[in-house]
Short mmCIF file of C-alpha atoms in Angstrom, two decimals:
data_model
loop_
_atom_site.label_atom_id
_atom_site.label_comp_id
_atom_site.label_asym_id
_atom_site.label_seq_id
_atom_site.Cartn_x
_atom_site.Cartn_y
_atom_site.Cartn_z
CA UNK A 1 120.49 95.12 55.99
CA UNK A 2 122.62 97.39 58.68
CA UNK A 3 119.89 100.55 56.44
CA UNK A 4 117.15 98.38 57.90
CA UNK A 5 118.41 98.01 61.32
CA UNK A 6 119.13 101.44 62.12
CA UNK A 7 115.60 102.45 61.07
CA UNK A 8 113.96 99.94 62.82
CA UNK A 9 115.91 100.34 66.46
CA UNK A 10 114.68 103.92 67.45
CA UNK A 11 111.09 103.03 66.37
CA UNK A 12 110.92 100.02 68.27
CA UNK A 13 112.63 101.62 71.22
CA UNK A 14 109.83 104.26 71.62
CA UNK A 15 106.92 101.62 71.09
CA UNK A 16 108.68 99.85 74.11
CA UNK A 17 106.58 101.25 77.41
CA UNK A 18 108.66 103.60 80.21
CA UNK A 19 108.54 100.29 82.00
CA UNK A 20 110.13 97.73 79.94
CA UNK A 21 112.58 100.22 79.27
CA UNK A 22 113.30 101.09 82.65
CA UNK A 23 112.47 98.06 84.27
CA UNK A 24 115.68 96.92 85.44
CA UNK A 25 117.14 100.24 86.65
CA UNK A 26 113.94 101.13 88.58
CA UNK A 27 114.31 97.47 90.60
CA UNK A 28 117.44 98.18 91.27
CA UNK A 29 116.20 101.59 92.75
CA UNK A 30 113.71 100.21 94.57
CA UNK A 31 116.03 97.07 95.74
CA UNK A 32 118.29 99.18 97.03
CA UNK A 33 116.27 101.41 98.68
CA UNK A 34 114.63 98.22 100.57
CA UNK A 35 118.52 96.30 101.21
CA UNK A 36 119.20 100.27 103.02
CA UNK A 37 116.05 99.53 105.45
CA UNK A 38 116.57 96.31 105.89
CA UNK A 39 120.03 97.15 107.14
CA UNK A 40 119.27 99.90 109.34
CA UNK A 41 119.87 98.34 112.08
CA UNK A 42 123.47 97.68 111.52
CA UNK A 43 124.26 100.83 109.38
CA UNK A 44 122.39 102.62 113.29
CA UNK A 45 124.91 100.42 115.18
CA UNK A 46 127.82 101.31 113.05
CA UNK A 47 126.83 105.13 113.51
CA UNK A 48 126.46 104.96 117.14
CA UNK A 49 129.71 103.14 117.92
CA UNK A 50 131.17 106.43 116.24
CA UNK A 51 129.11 108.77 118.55
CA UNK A 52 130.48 109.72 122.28
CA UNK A 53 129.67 107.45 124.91
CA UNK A 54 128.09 110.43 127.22
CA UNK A 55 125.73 110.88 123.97
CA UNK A 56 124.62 107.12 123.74
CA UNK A 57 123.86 107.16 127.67
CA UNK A 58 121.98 110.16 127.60
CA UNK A 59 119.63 107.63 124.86
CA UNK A 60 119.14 110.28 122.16
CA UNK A 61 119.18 107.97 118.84
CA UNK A 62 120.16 109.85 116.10
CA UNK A 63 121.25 108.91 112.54
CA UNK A 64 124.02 110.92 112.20
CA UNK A 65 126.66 110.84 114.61
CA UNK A 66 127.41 114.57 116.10
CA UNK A 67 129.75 114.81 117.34
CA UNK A 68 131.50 112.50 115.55
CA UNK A 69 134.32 110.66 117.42
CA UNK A 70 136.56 107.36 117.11
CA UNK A 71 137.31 106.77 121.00
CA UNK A 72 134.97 103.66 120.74
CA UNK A 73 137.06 102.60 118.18
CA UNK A 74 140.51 103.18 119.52
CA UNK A 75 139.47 102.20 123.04
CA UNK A 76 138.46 98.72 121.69
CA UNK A 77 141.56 98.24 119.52
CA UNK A 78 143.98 99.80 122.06
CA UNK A 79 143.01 99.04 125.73
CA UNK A 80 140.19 96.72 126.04
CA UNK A 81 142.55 94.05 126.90
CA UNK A 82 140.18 91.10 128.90
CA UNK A 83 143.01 90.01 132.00
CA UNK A 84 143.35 86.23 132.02
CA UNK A 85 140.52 84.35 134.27
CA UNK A 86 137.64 86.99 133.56
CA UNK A 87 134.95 85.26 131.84
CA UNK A 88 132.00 87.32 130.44
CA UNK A 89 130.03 86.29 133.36
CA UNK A 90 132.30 87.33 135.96
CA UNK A 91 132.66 90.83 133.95
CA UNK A 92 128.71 91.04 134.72
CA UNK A 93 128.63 90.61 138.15
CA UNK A 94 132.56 92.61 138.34
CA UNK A 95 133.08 91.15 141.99
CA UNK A 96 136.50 90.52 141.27
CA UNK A 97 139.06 93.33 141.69
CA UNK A 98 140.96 92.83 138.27
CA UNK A 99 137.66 91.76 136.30
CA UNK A 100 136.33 95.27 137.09
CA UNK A 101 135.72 97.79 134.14
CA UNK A 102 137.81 99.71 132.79
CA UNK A 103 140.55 97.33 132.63
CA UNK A 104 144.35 98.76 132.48
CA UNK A 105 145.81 99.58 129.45
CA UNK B 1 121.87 15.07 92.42
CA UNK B 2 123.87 15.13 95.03
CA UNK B 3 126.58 16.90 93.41
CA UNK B 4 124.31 19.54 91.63
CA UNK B 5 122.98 20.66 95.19
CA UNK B 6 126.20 20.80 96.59
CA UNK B 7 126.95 23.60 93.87
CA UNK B 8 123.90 25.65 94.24
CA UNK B 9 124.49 25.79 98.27
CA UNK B 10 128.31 26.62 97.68
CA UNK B 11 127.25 29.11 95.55
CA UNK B 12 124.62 30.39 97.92
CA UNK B 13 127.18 30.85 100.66
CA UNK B 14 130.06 32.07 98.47
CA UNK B 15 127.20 34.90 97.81
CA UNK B 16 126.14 35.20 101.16
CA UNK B 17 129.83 35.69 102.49
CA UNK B 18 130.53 38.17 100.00
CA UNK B 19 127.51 40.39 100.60
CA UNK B 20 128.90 39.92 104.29
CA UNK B 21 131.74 40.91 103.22
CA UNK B 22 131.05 44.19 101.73
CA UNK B 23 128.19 44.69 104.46
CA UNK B 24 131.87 44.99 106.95
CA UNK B 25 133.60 47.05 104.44
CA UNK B 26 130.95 49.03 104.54
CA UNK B 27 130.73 49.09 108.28
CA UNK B 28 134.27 49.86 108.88
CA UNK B 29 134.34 52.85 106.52
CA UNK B 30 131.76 54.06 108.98
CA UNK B 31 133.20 53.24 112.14
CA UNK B 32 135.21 56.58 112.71
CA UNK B 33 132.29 58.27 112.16
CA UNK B 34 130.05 55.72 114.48
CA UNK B 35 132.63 55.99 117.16
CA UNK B 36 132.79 60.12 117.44
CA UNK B 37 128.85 60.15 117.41
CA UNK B 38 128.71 57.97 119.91
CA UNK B 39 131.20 59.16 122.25
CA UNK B 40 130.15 63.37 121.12
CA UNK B 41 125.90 62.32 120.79
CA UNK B 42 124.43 59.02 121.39
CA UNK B 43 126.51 58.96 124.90
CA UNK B 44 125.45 62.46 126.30
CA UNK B 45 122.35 61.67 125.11
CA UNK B 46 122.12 58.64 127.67
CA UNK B 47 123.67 60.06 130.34
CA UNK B 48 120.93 63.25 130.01
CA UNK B 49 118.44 60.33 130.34
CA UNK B 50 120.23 59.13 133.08
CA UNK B 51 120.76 62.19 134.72
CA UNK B 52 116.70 63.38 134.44
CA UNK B 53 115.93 60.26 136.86
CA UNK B 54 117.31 61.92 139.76
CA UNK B 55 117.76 64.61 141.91
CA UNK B 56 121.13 65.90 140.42
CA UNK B 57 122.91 68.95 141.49
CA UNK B 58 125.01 71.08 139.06
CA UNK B 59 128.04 70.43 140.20
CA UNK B 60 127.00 66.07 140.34
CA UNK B 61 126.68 66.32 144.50
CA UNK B 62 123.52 65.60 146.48
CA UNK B 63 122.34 62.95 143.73
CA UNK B 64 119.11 60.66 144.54
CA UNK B 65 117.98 58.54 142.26
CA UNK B 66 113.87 59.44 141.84
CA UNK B 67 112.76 57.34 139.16
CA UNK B 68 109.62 58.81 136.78
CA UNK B 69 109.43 61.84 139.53
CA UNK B 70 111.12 64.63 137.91
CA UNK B 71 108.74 63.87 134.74
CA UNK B 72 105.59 63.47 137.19
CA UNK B 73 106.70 66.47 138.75
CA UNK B 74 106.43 68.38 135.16
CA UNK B 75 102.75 67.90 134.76
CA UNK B 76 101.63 70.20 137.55
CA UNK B 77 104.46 72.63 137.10
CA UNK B 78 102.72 75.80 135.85
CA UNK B 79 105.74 77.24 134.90
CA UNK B 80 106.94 74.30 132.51
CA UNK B 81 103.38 74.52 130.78
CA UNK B 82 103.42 78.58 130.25
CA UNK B 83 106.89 78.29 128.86
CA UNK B 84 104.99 75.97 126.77
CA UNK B 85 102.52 77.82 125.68
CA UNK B 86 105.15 80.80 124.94
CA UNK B 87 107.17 78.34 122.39
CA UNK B 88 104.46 77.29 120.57
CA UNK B 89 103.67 80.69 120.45
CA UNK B 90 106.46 82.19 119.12
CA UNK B 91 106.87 79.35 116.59
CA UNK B 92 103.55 80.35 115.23
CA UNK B 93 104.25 83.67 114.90
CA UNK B 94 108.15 83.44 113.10
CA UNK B 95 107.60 80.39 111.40
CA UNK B 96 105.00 80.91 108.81
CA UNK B 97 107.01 84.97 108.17
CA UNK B 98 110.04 83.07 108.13
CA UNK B 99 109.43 81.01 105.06
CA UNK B 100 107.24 83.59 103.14
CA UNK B 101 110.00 86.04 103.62
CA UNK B 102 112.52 83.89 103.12
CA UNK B 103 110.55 82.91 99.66
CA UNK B 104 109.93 86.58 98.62
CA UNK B 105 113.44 87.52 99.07
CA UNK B 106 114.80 84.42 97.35
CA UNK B 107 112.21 85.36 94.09
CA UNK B 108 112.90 88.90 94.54
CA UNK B 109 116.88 87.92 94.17
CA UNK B 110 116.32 85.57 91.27
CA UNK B 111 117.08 88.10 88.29
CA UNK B 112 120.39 87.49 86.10
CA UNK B 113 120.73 91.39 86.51
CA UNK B 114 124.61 92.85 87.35
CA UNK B 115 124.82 93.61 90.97
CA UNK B 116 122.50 90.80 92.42
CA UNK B 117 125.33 88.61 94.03
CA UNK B 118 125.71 92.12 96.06
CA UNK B 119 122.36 92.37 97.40
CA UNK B 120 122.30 88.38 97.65
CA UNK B 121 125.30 89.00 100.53
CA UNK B 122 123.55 91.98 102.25
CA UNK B 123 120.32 90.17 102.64
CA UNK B 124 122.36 87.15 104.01
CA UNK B 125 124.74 89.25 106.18
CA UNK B 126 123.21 89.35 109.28
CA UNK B 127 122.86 85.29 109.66
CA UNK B 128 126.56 85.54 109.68
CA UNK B 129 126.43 87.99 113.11
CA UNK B 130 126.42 86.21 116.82
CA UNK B 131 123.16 86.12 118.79
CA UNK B 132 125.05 88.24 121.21
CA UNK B 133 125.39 90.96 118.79
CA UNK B 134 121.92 90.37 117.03
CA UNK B 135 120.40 90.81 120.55
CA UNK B 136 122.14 93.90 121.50
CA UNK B 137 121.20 95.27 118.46
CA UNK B 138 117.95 95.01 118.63
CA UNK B 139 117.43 95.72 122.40
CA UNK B 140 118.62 99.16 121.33
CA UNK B 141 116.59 99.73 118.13
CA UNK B 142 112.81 98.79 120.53
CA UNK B 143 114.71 99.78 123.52
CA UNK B 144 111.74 101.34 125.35
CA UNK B 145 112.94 104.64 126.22
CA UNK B 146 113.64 107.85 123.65
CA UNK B 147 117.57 106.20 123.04
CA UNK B 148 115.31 103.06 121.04
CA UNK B 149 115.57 103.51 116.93
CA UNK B 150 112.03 102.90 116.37
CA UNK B 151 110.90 104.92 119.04
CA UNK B 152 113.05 108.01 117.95
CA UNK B 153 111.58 107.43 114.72
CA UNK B 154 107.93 107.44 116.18
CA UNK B 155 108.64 110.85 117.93
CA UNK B 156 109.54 111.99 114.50
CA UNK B 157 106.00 111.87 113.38
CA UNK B 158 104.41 112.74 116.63
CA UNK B 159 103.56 109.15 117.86
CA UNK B 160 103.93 108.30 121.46
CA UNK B 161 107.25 106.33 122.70
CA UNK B 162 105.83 102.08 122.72
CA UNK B 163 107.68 100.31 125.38
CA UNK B 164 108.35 97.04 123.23
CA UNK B 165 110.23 94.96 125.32
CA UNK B 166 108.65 95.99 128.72
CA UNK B 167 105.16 95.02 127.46
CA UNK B 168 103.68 91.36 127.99
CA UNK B 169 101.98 92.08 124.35
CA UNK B 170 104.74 93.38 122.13
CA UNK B 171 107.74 91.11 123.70
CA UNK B 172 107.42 87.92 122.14
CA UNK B 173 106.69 89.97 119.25
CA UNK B 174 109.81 91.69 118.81
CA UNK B 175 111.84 88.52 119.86
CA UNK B 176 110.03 86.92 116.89
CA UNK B 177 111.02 90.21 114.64
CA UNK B 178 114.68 89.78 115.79
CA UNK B 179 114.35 86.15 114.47
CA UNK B 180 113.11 87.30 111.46
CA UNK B 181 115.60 89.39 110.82
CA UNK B 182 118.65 87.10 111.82
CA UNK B 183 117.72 84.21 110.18
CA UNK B 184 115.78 84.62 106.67
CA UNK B 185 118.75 84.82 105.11
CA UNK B 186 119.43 80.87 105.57
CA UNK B 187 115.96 80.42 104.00
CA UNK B 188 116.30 82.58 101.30
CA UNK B 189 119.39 80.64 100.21
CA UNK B 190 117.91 77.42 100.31
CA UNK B 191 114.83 79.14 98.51
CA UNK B 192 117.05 80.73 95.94
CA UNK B 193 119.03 77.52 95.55
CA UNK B 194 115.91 76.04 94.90
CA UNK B 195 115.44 78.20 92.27
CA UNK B 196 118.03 78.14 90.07
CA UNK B 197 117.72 74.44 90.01
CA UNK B 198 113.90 74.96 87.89
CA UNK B 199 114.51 74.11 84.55
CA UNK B 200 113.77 77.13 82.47
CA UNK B 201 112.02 74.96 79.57
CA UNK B 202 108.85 74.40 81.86
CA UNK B 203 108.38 78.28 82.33
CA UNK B 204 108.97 78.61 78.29
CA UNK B 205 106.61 75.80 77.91
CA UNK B 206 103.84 77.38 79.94
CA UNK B 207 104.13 80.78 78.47
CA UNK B 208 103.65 79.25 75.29
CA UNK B 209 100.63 77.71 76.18
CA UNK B 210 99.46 81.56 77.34
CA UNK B 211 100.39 81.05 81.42
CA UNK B 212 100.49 84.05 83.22
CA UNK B 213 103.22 84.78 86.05
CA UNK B 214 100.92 83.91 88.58
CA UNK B 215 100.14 80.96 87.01
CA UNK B 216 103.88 80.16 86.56
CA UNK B 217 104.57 80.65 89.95
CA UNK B 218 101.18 78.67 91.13
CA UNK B 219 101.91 75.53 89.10
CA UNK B 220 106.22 75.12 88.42
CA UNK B 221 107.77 77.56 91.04
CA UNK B 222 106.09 76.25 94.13
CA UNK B 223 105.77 72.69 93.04
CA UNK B 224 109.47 72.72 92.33
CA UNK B 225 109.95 74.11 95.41
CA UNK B 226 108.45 71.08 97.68
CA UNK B 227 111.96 69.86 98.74
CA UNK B 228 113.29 72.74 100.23
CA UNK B 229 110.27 73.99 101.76
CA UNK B 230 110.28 70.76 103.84
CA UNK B 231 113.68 71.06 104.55
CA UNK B 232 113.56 74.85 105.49
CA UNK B 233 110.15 74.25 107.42
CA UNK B 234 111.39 70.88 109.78
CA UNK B 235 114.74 73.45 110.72
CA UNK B 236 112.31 76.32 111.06
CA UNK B 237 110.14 74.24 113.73
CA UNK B 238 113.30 72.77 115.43
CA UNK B 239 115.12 76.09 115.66
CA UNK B 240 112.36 77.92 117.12
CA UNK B 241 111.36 75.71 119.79
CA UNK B 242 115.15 76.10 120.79
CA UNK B 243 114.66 79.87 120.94
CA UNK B 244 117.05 80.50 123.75
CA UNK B 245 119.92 83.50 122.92
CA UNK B 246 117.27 86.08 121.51
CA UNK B 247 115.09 85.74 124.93
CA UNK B 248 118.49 86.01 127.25
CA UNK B 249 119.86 88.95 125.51
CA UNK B 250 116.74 91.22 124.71
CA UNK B 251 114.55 90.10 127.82
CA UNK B 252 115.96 87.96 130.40
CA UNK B 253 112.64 85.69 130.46
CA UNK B 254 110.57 88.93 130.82
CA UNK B 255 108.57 90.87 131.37
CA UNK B 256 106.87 88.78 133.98
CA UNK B 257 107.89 85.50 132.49
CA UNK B 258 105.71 86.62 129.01
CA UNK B 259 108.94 85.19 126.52
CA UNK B 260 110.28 82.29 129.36
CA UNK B 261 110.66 80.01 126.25
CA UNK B 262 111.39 76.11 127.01
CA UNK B 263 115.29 76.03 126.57
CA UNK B 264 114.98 79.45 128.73
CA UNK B 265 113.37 77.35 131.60
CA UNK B 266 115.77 74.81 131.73
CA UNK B 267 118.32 77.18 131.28
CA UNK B 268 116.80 78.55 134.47
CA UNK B 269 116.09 75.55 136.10
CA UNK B 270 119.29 73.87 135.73
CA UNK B 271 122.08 76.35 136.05
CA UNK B 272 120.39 79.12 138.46
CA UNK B 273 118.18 76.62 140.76
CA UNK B 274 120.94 73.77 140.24
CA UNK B 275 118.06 71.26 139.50
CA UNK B 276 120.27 69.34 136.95
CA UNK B 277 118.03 66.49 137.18
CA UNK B 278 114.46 68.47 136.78
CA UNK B 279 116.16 70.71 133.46
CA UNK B 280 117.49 67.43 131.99
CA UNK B 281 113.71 65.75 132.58
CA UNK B 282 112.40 68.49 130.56
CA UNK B 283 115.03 68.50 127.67
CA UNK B 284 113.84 65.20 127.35
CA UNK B 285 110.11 66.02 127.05
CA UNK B 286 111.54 68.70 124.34
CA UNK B 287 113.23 66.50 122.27
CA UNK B 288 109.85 64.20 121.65
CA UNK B 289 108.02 67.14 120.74
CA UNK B 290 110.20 67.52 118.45
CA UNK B 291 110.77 64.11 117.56
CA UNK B 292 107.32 63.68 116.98
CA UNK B 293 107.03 67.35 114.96
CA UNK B 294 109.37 66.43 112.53
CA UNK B 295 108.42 63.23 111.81
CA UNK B 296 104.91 64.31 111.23
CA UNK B 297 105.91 66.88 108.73
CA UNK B 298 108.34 64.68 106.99
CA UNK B 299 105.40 62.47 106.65
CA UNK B 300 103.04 65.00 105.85
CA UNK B 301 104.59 66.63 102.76
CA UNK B 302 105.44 63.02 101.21
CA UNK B 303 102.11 62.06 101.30
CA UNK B 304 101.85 65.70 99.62
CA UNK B 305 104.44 64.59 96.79
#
């Protein structure tokens, strides 16, 4: 029996087409490939918010953030403290001396 | 005689009360629930009503009561009729993508292969993100300028910058893309749900009788399917004629009014003109539309089934 086996699994293995052997490895290939464009825009918003803010206002979009830089990052963790009473909107129109942007550390 | 039909009509009532009985139980079970959709639904509800029969400033000063006028006044308002238009036509441009896509995905995503549950999250992540952050997103990636994603990309191969969201043409477009984008991930989970709920003998059964795929898909997958393509479809046509945060972030109503949705003009109406009264007249004419939308698809798909 195990005699028969062995000599029948390589045989059958190249009668099998590139496709049914490969099937599931090449979808996965493919499915990522698609899940990486269909996430672009987040993976481009993750890059920028690790690109200087000078850079993003001078609206060059670029993949690949150069220079790269974490002041975004620490800015938003460290100092962006909202001060009590300043709603979004107020931030907007920033007629209010203590709603006004950059707020104190 | 007399005694027999004394027995029947005791029982009868001793029936009767007990059915009354557990109609109460039943009732009072509900209550909490009654009482918080009154007081959180049924009673701003009325009180929207109410408020569209007047003239009704924001803040509840300078109120008159009109009558039908705020509602006769929405028949020659231009503005209320192009906002219109603009709905319906952004519903007809998401809604039909929206369930394909959300159908191709969910079939694409129905393999028992390792790794799928990953891919299954990704394609569902961005439902999970704010319509704030959506819309930022995406003004940047069509911003108009060279800064825009698909514009940089464009440049790449030598094609001229598009300004997407400053063109009448392309706006509602791209505010239907955004959609897209958000919110297929909902209806590939209902889709995919949908799915794995098939029982696998009627697919082994048809191939044995020499189906095809297409022919599997054609006569089990999308019959199967009828139940949560209604359900997906009556959300689909509910959520997009409240298209509202996509519009404020990415356009502001623009450019010259081309994606003023519905919500967006009562939005407008009622918080920057203060015309409480006139926005709450129109969410009224809204909700029939819908009313009267979802009713007809509910009907139409079970005279389908």
């Amino acid at each position: 029996m195990t005699v028969q086996k062995t000599a029948l699994t390589p045989s059958s293995r190249a009668e099998k087409p590139f496709l049914q052997r490969h099937g599931n490895k090449l979808y996965m290939i493919a499915l990522s490939l698609f899940t990486i464009f269909w996430m672009l825009p987040i993976i481009w918003t993750l890059v920028t918010s690790f690109r200087p803010e000078i850079h993003i206002q001078a609206n060059v979009a670029t993949l690949i953030p150069n220079p790269f830089t974490t002041e975004n990052w620490t800015y938003v963790l460290n100092s962006s403290k909202i001060p009590p009473g300043c709603s979004t909107a107020r931030l907007s129109q920033s007629h209010i001396p203590s709603c006004n942007w950059p707020f104190a550390p | 005689m007399a005694s027999i039909s004394t027995g029947t009509s005791e029982k009868e009532s001793f029936a009767l009360s007990k059915a009354w009985r557990e109609t109460l139980v039943g009732y009072a079970f509900a209550l909490p629930f009654i009482i918080l959709y009154a007081i959180f639904t049924l009673i701003p509800i009325i009180r929207g009503f109410w408020i569209s029969l007047h003239k009704w400033e924001l803040v509840g000063t300078n109120i008159q009561f009109l009558g039908a006028s705020n509602y006769q006044r929405l028949l020659s308002d231009k503005l209320f009729w192009s906002s219109l238009e603009h709905t319906i036509f952004f519903v007809i441009l998401s809604g039909p993508v929206l369930v394909v896509v959300g159908l191709l995905f969910a079939l694409m995503l129905n393999r028992k292969i390792r790794g799928m549950g990953f891919f299954r999250t990704m394609f569902y992540m961005p439902n999970i993100l704010s319509v704030a952050v959506v819309g930022l997103i995406f003004a940047r990636v069509f911003a108009p300028d060279d800064g825009g994603l698909i514009n940089a990309v464009l440049e790449q191969v030598g094609i001229e910058s598009i300004p997407w969201t400053i063109d009448k043409n392309l706006a509602m477009p791209v505010i239907a893309l955004t959609t897209v984008w958000w919110t297929v991930g909902f209806n590939m989970l209902v889709f995919l749900a949908g799915l794995q709920g098939i029982d696998e003998s009627l697919y082994d059964a048809a191939k044995v009788d020499g189906a095809n795929n297409w022919h599997l898909f054609r006569h089990i997958t999308i019959p199967s399917l009828r139940r949560p393509m209604t359900f997906v479809m009556v959300l689909q046509v509910i959520a997009s004629f409240q298209l509202f945060g996509q519009v404020d972030v990415i356009t502001g109503g623009g450019p010259s009014g081309a994606t003023r949705t519905i919500v967006y003009y009562i939005y407008e109406r009622s918080f920057d003109f203060w015309q409480l009264g006139y926005g709450s007249a129109m969410a009224f004419i809204l909700f029939i539309i819908l009313f009267v939308l979802s009713m007809l698809q509910l009907r139409l798909q079970e005279r389908d089934a």
